[in-house]
Short mmCIF file of N, CA and C in Angstrom, two decimals:
data_model
loop_
_atom_site.label_atom_id
_atom_site.label_comp_id
_atom_site.label_asym_id
_atom_site.label_seq_id
_atom_site.Cartn_x
_atom_site.Cartn_y
_atom_site.Cartn_z
N MET O 1 25.85 5.25 18.40
CA MET O 1 24.86 6.05 17.71
C MET O 1 25.48 7.36 17.28
N THR O 2 24.99 7.88 16.19
CA THR O 2 25.47 9.18 15.76
C THR O 2 24.87 10.24 16.66
N GLY O 3 25.46 11.43 16.65
CA GLY O 3 24.99 12.51 17.51
C GLY O 3 23.53 12.84 17.31
N THR O 4 23.08 12.92 16.04
CA THR O 4 21.71 13.29 15.76
C THR O 4 20.73 12.23 16.27
N VAL O 5 21.02 10.97 16.01
CA VAL O 5 20.14 9.89 16.47
C VAL O 5 20.14 9.84 17.99
N TRP O 6 21.29 10.01 18.61
CA TRP O 6 21.40 9.98 20.06
C TRP O 6 20.59 11.11 20.67
N GLN O 7 20.72 12.33 20.10
CA GLN O 7 19.98 13.48 20.62
C GLN O 7 18.48 13.28 20.45
N THR O 8 18.07 12.73 19.29
CA THR O 8 16.66 12.47 19.05
C THR O 8 16.14 11.43 20.03
N SER O 9 16.95 10.40 20.32
CA SER O 9 16.55 9.36 21.27
C SER O 9 16.30 9.96 22.65
N ILE O 10 17.21 10.83 23.10
CA ILE O 10 17.06 11.48 24.41
C ILE O 10 15.79 12.32 24.45
N ARG O 11 15.55 13.09 23.38
CA ARG O 11 14.34 13.92 23.33
C ARG O 11 13.08 13.07 23.44
N LEU O 12 13.04 11.95 22.70
CA LEU O 12 11.87 11.08 22.74
C LEU O 12 11.66 10.50 24.13
N ILE O 13 12.74 10.09 24.78
CA ILE O 13 12.63 9.51 26.12
C ILE O 13 12.11 10.56 27.09
N VAL O 14 12.64 11.77 27.02
CA VAL O 14 12.20 12.85 27.92
C VAL O 14 10.74 13.17 27.68
N LEU O 15 10.32 13.27 26.41
CA LEU O 15 8.92 13.56 26.10
C LEU O 15 8.00 12.46 26.64
N MET O 16 8.42 11.21 26.50
CA MET O 16 7.59 10.11 26.98
C MET O 16 7.53 10.11 28.51
N MET O 17 8.62 10.48 29.16
CA MET O 17 8.66 10.49 30.62
C MET O 17 7.72 11.54 31.20
N VAL O 18 7.53 12.65 30.49
CA VAL O 18 6.65 13.69 31.01
C VAL O 18 5.24 13.55 30.45
N GLY O 19 4.99 12.49 29.71
CA GLY O 19 3.64 12.19 29.24
C GLY O 19 3.22 12.91 27.98
N LEU O 20 4.17 13.46 27.24
CA LEU O 20 3.83 14.13 25.98
C LEU O 20 3.99 13.15 24.84
N SER O 21 3.25 13.37 23.77
CA SER O 21 3.38 12.49 22.61
C SER O 21 4.52 12.99 21.73
N ALA O 22 5.06 12.10 20.97
CA ALA O 22 6.16 12.45 20.07
C ALA O 22 6.01 11.68 18.77
N THR O 23 6.44 12.29 17.70
CA THR O 23 6.41 11.63 16.39
C THR O 23 7.75 10.94 16.18
N VAL O 24 7.69 9.68 15.85
CA VAL O 24 8.91 8.91 15.59
C VAL O 24 9.44 9.30 14.22
N PRO O 25 10.73 9.59 14.10
CA PRO O 25 11.29 9.94 12.78
C PRO O 25 11.00 8.87 11.75
N SER O 26 10.76 9.31 10.50
CA SER O 26 10.37 8.36 9.46
C SER O 26 11.43 7.30 9.20
N ALA O 27 12.70 7.62 9.41
CA ALA O 27 13.76 6.62 9.21
C ALA O 27 13.57 5.45 10.16
N TRP O 28 13.09 5.71 11.37
CA TRP O 28 12.84 4.63 12.32
C TRP O 28 11.61 3.84 11.93
N ALA O 29 10.60 4.52 11.40
CA ALA O 29 9.36 3.84 11.01
C ALA O 29 9.63 2.86 9.87
N ASP O 30 10.56 3.23 8.96
CA ASP O 30 10.86 2.38 7.81
C ASP O 30 11.78 1.21 8.16
N SER O 31 12.63 1.38 9.17
CA SER O 31 13.59 0.32 9.46
C SER O 31 12.87 -0.92 9.94
N GLY O 32 13.43 -2.06 9.64
CA GLY O 32 12.78 -3.30 10.02
C GLY O 32 13.60 -4.49 9.59
N ALA O 33 12.92 -5.59 9.40
CA ALA O 33 13.59 -6.85 9.07
C ALA O 33 13.45 -7.15 7.58
N VAL O 34 14.60 -7.41 6.95
CA VAL O 34 14.64 -7.83 5.55
C VAL O 34 15.15 -9.25 5.54
N SER O 35 14.43 -10.15 4.88
CA SER O 35 14.91 -11.52 4.79
C SER O 35 14.62 -12.11 3.42
N ILE O 36 15.57 -12.92 2.95
CA ILE O 36 15.37 -13.69 1.72
C ILE O 36 14.67 -14.97 2.13
N VAL O 37 13.47 -15.17 1.60
CA VAL O 37 12.65 -16.33 1.95
C VAL O 37 13.07 -17.55 1.15
N SER O 38 13.30 -17.36 -0.15
CA SER O 38 13.76 -18.46 -0.98
C SER O 38 14.68 -17.91 -2.06
N PRO O 39 15.65 -18.69 -2.50
CA PRO O 39 15.92 -20.08 -2.11
C PRO O 39 16.57 -20.12 -0.73
N GLY O 40 16.70 -21.31 -0.19
CA GLY O 40 17.31 -21.48 1.10
C GLY O 40 18.82 -21.29 1.06
N TYR O 41 19.38 -20.98 2.21
CA TYR O 41 20.83 -20.82 2.34
C TYR O 41 21.51 -22.14 1.99
N ASP O 42 22.57 -22.09 1.23
CA ASP O 42 23.35 -23.26 0.79
C ASP O 42 22.58 -24.18 -0.16
N SER O 43 21.53 -23.66 -0.81
CA SER O 43 20.79 -24.51 -1.76
C SER O 43 21.62 -24.72 -3.02
N GLU O 44 21.32 -25.82 -3.72
CA GLU O 44 22.04 -26.17 -4.94
C GLU O 44 21.10 -26.13 -6.13
N HIS O 45 21.61 -25.59 -7.25
CA HIS O 45 20.80 -25.42 -8.45
C HIS O 45 21.62 -25.82 -9.67
N THR O 46 20.92 -26.14 -10.74
CA THR O 46 21.55 -26.51 -12.00
C THR O 46 21.58 -25.30 -12.92
N PHE O 47 22.67 -25.13 -13.66
CA PHE O 47 22.78 -24.04 -14.61
C PHE O 47 21.58 -24.04 -15.54
N GLY O 48 20.94 -22.89 -15.72
CA GLY O 48 19.77 -22.75 -16.59
C GLY O 48 18.45 -22.97 -15.87
N GLU O 49 18.49 -23.50 -14.67
CA GLU O 49 17.27 -23.74 -13.88
C GLU O 49 16.68 -22.41 -13.44
N LYS O 50 15.34 -22.32 -13.42
CA LYS O 50 14.69 -21.13 -12.88
C LYS O 50 14.86 -21.12 -11.37
N ILE O 51 15.40 -20.02 -10.85
CA ILE O 51 15.58 -19.87 -9.42
C ILE O 51 14.69 -18.72 -8.98
N TYR O 52 13.79 -19.01 -8.06
CA TYR O 52 12.83 -18.02 -7.57
C TYR O 52 13.40 -17.34 -6.33
N LEU O 53 13.68 -16.05 -6.46
CA LEU O 53 14.19 -15.26 -5.34
C LEU O 53 13.01 -14.50 -4.75
N THR O 54 12.66 -14.78 -3.51
CA THR O 54 11.54 -14.11 -2.86
C THR O 54 12.00 -13.54 -1.52
N SER O 55 11.31 -12.49 -1.10
CA SER O 55 11.72 -11.80 0.12
C SER O 55 10.54 -11.46 1.01
N SER O 56 10.89 -11.10 2.23
CA SER O 56 9.92 -10.58 3.18
C SER O 56 10.56 -9.37 3.85
N THR O 57 9.86 -8.25 3.83
CA THR O 57 10.37 -7.03 4.44
C THR O 57 9.28 -6.44 5.32
N ARG O 58 9.58 -6.35 6.60
CA ARG O 58 8.59 -5.86 7.56
C ARG O 58 9.16 -4.72 8.39
N ASN O 59 8.29 -3.79 8.78
CA ASN O 59 8.74 -2.72 9.66
C ASN O 59 8.74 -3.23 11.10
N LYS O 60 9.10 -2.35 12.03
CA LYS O 60 9.20 -2.77 13.43
C LYS O 60 7.86 -3.22 14.01
N ALA O 61 6.76 -2.75 13.43
CA ALA O 61 5.42 -3.15 13.89
C ALA O 61 4.99 -4.49 13.28
N GLY O 62 5.83 -5.06 12.42
CA GLY O 62 5.51 -6.35 11.80
C GLY O 62 4.70 -6.24 10.53
N GLU O 63 4.47 -5.03 10.04
CA GLU O 63 3.69 -4.83 8.81
C GLU O 63 4.60 -4.95 7.59
N GLU O 64 4.08 -5.55 6.54
CA GLU O 64 4.84 -5.72 5.30
C GLU O 64 5.13 -4.35 4.68
N ILE O 65 6.38 -4.14 4.29
CA ILE O 65 6.78 -2.90 3.61
C ILE O 65 6.70 -3.16 2.12
N THR O 66 5.89 -2.38 1.42
CA THR O 66 5.73 -2.58 -0.03
C THR O 66 6.28 -1.41 -0.84
N LYS O 67 6.25 -0.22 -0.28
CA LYS O 67 6.74 0.96 -1.01
C LYS O 67 8.22 1.12 -0.73
N ALA O 68 9.01 0.32 -1.42
CA ALA O 68 10.45 0.32 -1.21
C ALA O 68 11.13 -0.10 -2.51
N SER O 69 12.42 0.11 -2.55
CA SER O 69 13.24 -0.31 -3.69
C SER O 69 13.97 -1.59 -3.30
N PHE O 70 13.79 -2.65 -4.10
CA PHE O 70 14.41 -3.95 -3.86
C PHE O 70 15.44 -4.20 -4.95
N VAL O 71 16.70 -4.40 -4.58
CA VAL O 71 17.77 -4.65 -5.57
C VAL O 71 18.49 -5.94 -5.20
N TRP O 72 18.50 -6.90 -6.12
CA TRP O 72 19.15 -8.20 -5.94
C TRP O 72 20.48 -8.19 -6.67
N THR O 73 21.55 -8.66 -6.01
CA THR O 73 22.85 -8.76 -6.66
C THR O 73 23.48 -10.12 -6.37
N SER O 74 24.34 -10.53 -7.28
CA SER O 74 25.11 -11.77 -7.13
C SER O 74 26.58 -11.40 -7.07
N SER O 75 27.33 -12.10 -6.22
CA SER O 75 28.77 -11.85 -6.12
C SER O 75 29.49 -12.19 -7.42
N LEU O 76 28.89 -13.04 -8.25
CA LEU O 76 29.53 -13.41 -9.53
C LEU O 76 28.97 -12.64 -10.72
N ASP O 77 27.67 -12.37 -10.71
CA ASP O 77 27.01 -11.80 -11.88
C ASP O 77 26.56 -10.36 -11.74
N GLY O 78 26.78 -9.75 -10.59
CA GLY O 78 26.37 -8.35 -10.40
C GLY O 78 24.87 -8.23 -10.21
N ASN O 79 24.28 -7.15 -10.73
CA ASN O 79 22.84 -6.91 -10.58
C ASN O 79 22.04 -7.99 -11.31
N ILE O 80 21.14 -8.65 -10.58
CA ILE O 80 20.36 -9.73 -11.21
C ILE O 80 18.86 -9.45 -11.20
N GLY O 81 18.43 -8.32 -10.64
CA GLY O 81 17.02 -7.99 -10.71
C GLY O 81 16.58 -7.00 -9.65
N THR O 82 15.34 -6.53 -9.83
CA THR O 82 14.73 -5.61 -8.88
C THR O 82 13.31 -6.09 -8.58
N GLY O 83 12.82 -5.75 -7.41
CA GLY O 83 11.48 -6.13 -7.00
C GLY O 83 11.53 -7.08 -5.82
N ALA O 84 10.41 -7.21 -5.13
CA ALA O 84 10.34 -8.07 -3.95
C ALA O 84 10.57 -9.54 -4.31
N SER O 85 10.21 -9.93 -5.53
CA SER O 85 10.44 -11.29 -6.03
C SER O 85 11.03 -11.21 -7.44
N VAL O 86 11.96 -12.11 -7.72
CA VAL O 86 12.64 -12.13 -9.01
C VAL O 86 12.84 -13.58 -9.43
N ILE O 87 12.74 -13.85 -10.73
CA ILE O 87 13.06 -15.19 -11.26
C ILE O 87 14.29 -15.03 -12.14
N VAL O 88 15.32 -15.84 -11.85
CA VAL O 88 16.54 -15.81 -12.67
C VAL O 88 16.82 -17.22 -13.18
N ASN O 89 17.36 -17.31 -14.40
CA ASN O 89 17.74 -18.63 -14.94
C ASN O 89 19.08 -18.57 -15.67
N SER O 90 19.83 -17.51 -15.40
CA SER O 90 21.09 -17.35 -16.12
C SER O 90 22.27 -17.09 -15.19
N LEU O 91 22.19 -17.57 -13.95
CA LEU O 91 23.32 -17.40 -13.04
C LEU O 91 24.50 -18.24 -13.50
N SER O 92 25.68 -17.69 -13.39
CA SER O 92 26.90 -18.40 -13.77
C SER O 92 27.13 -19.60 -12.87
N VAL O 93 27.85 -20.59 -13.38
CA VAL O 93 28.22 -21.76 -12.58
C VAL O 93 29.21 -21.30 -11.51
N GLY O 94 28.97 -21.72 -10.27
CA GLY O 94 29.86 -21.38 -9.17
C GLY O 94 29.11 -21.09 -7.89
N LEU O 95 29.84 -20.61 -6.89
CA LEU O 95 29.26 -20.25 -5.60
C LEU O 95 28.89 -18.77 -5.63
N HIS O 96 27.65 -18.48 -5.32
CA HIS O 96 27.14 -17.11 -5.35
C HIS O 96 26.78 -16.65 -3.94
N ARG O 97 27.03 -15.41 -3.65
CA ARG O 97 26.45 -14.74 -2.50
C ARG O 97 25.38 -13.83 -3.09
N ILE O 98 24.13 -14.15 -2.80
CA ILE O 98 23.00 -13.38 -3.30
C ILE O 98 22.61 -12.39 -2.21
N THR O 99 22.59 -11.10 -2.55
CA THR O 99 22.27 -10.06 -1.58
C THR O 99 21.04 -9.30 -2.04
N LEU O 100 20.14 -9.04 -1.10
CA LEU O 100 18.97 -8.20 -1.34
C LEU O 100 19.15 -6.94 -0.51
N ASP O 101 19.18 -5.78 -1.17
CA ASP O 101 19.24 -4.48 -0.50
C ASP O 101 17.89 -3.81 -0.68
N VAL O 102 17.31 -3.36 0.44
CA VAL O 102 16.00 -2.71 0.41
C VAL O 102 16.14 -1.31 0.97
N SER O 103 15.61 -0.33 0.24
CA SER O 103 15.62 1.04 0.73
C SER O 103 14.26 1.67 0.52
N GLY O 104 13.92 2.59 1.42
CA GLY O 104 12.64 3.28 1.37
C GLY O 104 12.87 4.76 1.12
N PRO O 105 11.80 5.54 1.22
CA PRO O 105 11.89 6.98 0.97
C PRO O 105 12.91 7.68 1.88
N SER O 106 13.12 7.16 3.07
CA SER O 106 14.03 7.83 4.01
C SER O 106 15.38 7.11 4.14
N GLY O 107 15.70 6.24 3.21
CA GLY O 107 17.01 5.60 3.23
C GLY O 107 16.94 4.09 3.33
N SER O 108 18.06 3.50 3.74
CA SER O 108 18.18 2.04 3.80
C SER O 108 17.25 1.45 4.86
N ILE O 109 16.57 0.38 4.48
CA ILE O 109 15.73 -0.37 5.42
C ILE O 109 16.51 -1.55 5.94
N GLY O 110 17.30 -2.19 5.08
CA GLY O 110 18.10 -3.33 5.49
C GLY O 110 18.50 -4.19 4.32
N SER O 111 19.18 -5.29 4.63
CA SER O 111 19.62 -6.22 3.59
C SER O 111 19.74 -7.62 4.17
N ASP O 112 19.81 -8.59 3.28
CA ASP O 112 20.03 -9.98 3.67
C ASP O 112 20.87 -10.63 2.59
N THR O 113 21.63 -11.64 2.98
CA THR O 113 22.51 -12.33 2.04
C THR O 113 22.41 -13.84 2.27
N ILE O 114 22.39 -14.59 1.17
CA ILE O 114 22.43 -16.05 1.24
C ILE O 114 23.55 -16.53 0.33
N LYS O 115 23.89 -17.80 0.47
CA LYS O 115 24.89 -18.43 -0.40
C LYS O 115 24.20 -19.56 -1.14
N ILE O 116 24.39 -19.63 -2.45
CA ILE O 116 23.85 -20.75 -3.24
C ILE O 116 24.94 -21.26 -4.17
N LYS O 117 24.74 -22.47 -4.65
CA LYS O 117 25.69 -23.10 -5.58
C LYS O 117 24.96 -23.40 -6.88
N VAL O 118 25.56 -23.02 -8.00
CA VAL O 118 25.02 -23.34 -9.32
C VAL O 118 26.02 -24.25 -10.00
N SER O 119 25.56 -25.44 -10.39
CA SER O 119 26.41 -26.45 -11.03
C SER O 119 25.93 -26.74 -12.44
N LEU O 120 26.80 -27.38 -13.22
CA LEU O 120 26.38 -27.79 -14.56
C LEU O 120 25.34 -28.90 -14.48
N ALA O 121 25.48 -29.79 -13.50
CA ALA O 121 24.52 -30.88 -13.32
C ALA O 121 24.44 -31.23 -11.85
N LYS O 122 23.26 -31.66 -11.42
CA LYS O 122 23.09 -32.09 -10.03
C LYS O 122 23.63 -33.51 -9.88
N THR O 123 24.14 -33.80 -8.69
CA THR O 123 24.58 -35.17 -8.44
C THR O 123 23.36 -36.05 -8.28
N GLY O 124 23.48 -37.31 -8.66
CA GLY O 124 22.32 -38.19 -8.64
C GLY O 124 22.57 -39.47 -7.88
N GLY O 125 21.73 -40.45 -8.16
CA GLY O 125 21.79 -41.74 -7.47
C GLY O 125 22.74 -42.71 -8.16
N GLU O 126 22.79 -43.94 -7.64
CA GLU O 126 23.76 -44.92 -8.12
C GLU O 126 23.47 -45.40 -9.54
N ASN O 127 22.24 -45.29 -10.03
CA ASN O 127 21.90 -45.77 -11.38
C ASN O 127 22.04 -44.69 -12.44
N ASP O 128 22.48 -43.51 -12.05
CA ASP O 128 22.63 -42.43 -13.02
C ASP O 128 23.89 -42.64 -13.84
N ASN O 129 23.87 -42.12 -15.05
CA ASN O 129 25.01 -42.20 -15.94
C ASN O 129 26.09 -41.22 -15.45
N PRO O 130 27.30 -41.69 -15.16
CA PRO O 130 28.35 -40.79 -14.65
C PRO O 130 28.66 -39.64 -15.59
N SER O 131 28.47 -39.86 -16.88
CA SER O 131 28.77 -38.79 -17.82
C SER O 131 27.84 -37.59 -17.63
N ASP O 132 26.68 -37.81 -16.98
CA ASP O 132 25.76 -36.71 -16.72
C ASP O 132 26.34 -35.72 -15.71
N PHE O 133 27.37 -36.13 -14.99
CA PHE O 133 27.89 -35.30 -13.92
C PHE O 133 29.31 -34.83 -14.15
N GLY O 134 29.78 -34.96 -15.38
CA GLY O 134 31.13 -34.53 -15.69
C GLY O 134 31.14 -33.55 -16.84
N ILE O 135 32.32 -33.16 -17.23
CA ILE O 135 32.50 -32.26 -18.35
C ILE O 135 33.11 -33.07 -19.48
N GLY O 136 32.43 -33.07 -20.65
CA GLY O 136 32.90 -33.82 -21.79
C GLY O 136 34.21 -33.28 -22.34
N THR O 137 35.16 -34.17 -22.59
CA THR O 137 36.45 -33.77 -23.17
C THR O 137 36.57 -34.23 -24.61
N GLY O 138 35.54 -34.87 -25.12
CA GLY O 138 35.55 -35.39 -26.49
C GLY O 138 35.73 -36.89 -26.49
N LYS O 139 35.28 -37.57 -27.55
CA LYS O 139 35.42 -39.02 -27.74
C LYS O 139 34.85 -39.81 -26.56
N GLY O 140 33.79 -39.30 -25.94
CA GLY O 140 33.12 -40.04 -24.86
C GLY O 140 33.83 -40.00 -23.52
N ASN O 141 34.86 -39.19 -23.40
CA ASN O 141 35.58 -39.08 -22.12
C ASN O 141 35.03 -37.91 -21.31
N TYR O 142 35.04 -38.08 -19.99
CA TYR O 142 34.55 -37.04 -19.09
C TYR O 142 35.51 -36.85 -17.93
N VAL O 143 35.60 -35.62 -17.44
CA VAL O 143 36.37 -35.34 -16.23
C VAL O 143 35.36 -34.88 -15.18
N PRO O 144 35.67 -35.12 -13.91
CA PRO O 144 34.73 -34.70 -12.87
C PRO O 144 34.47 -33.20 -12.92
N ASN O 145 33.24 -32.86 -12.67
CA ASN O 145 32.86 -31.45 -12.63
C ASN O 145 33.27 -30.90 -11.28
N PRO O 146 34.16 -29.91 -11.22
CA PRO O 146 34.63 -29.39 -9.94
C PRO O 146 33.55 -28.67 -9.13
N PHE O 147 32.41 -28.38 -9.74
CA PHE O 147 31.35 -27.65 -9.04
C PHE O 147 30.29 -28.60 -8.47
N ASN O 148 30.40 -29.90 -8.70
CA ASN O 148 29.44 -30.86 -8.13
C ASN O 148 29.94 -31.36 -6.81
#
């Protein structure tokens, strides 16, 4: 702990031990749990598909935090949106680390990160056309898509 937080912690403990009330610093009131609800970790998506990014942010008392700044970023595409929920359909093909950073009036509340895969086409069943899952090289020839 930093000196200021440590000193504040000691003061609060002493005040509580002698039966006096104390106000919890606002930075502590804002801190809590930030989680990306959807999509799921390691989920797979097709290029151009709408991907719904949703979150849950709660303070230590379990109450939803709404007055905060929500910033979504992708390891490949940079900033991809703001707000508790975002819809994206233009993520680059590849493996993404999607991070949600949440901050309130008194600073950082927390963050969460997931990994997703965006491919040109989803893999299918045995009756699917193999060309649907490759990259066209011309004249009806296809090479395997390295992202499937």
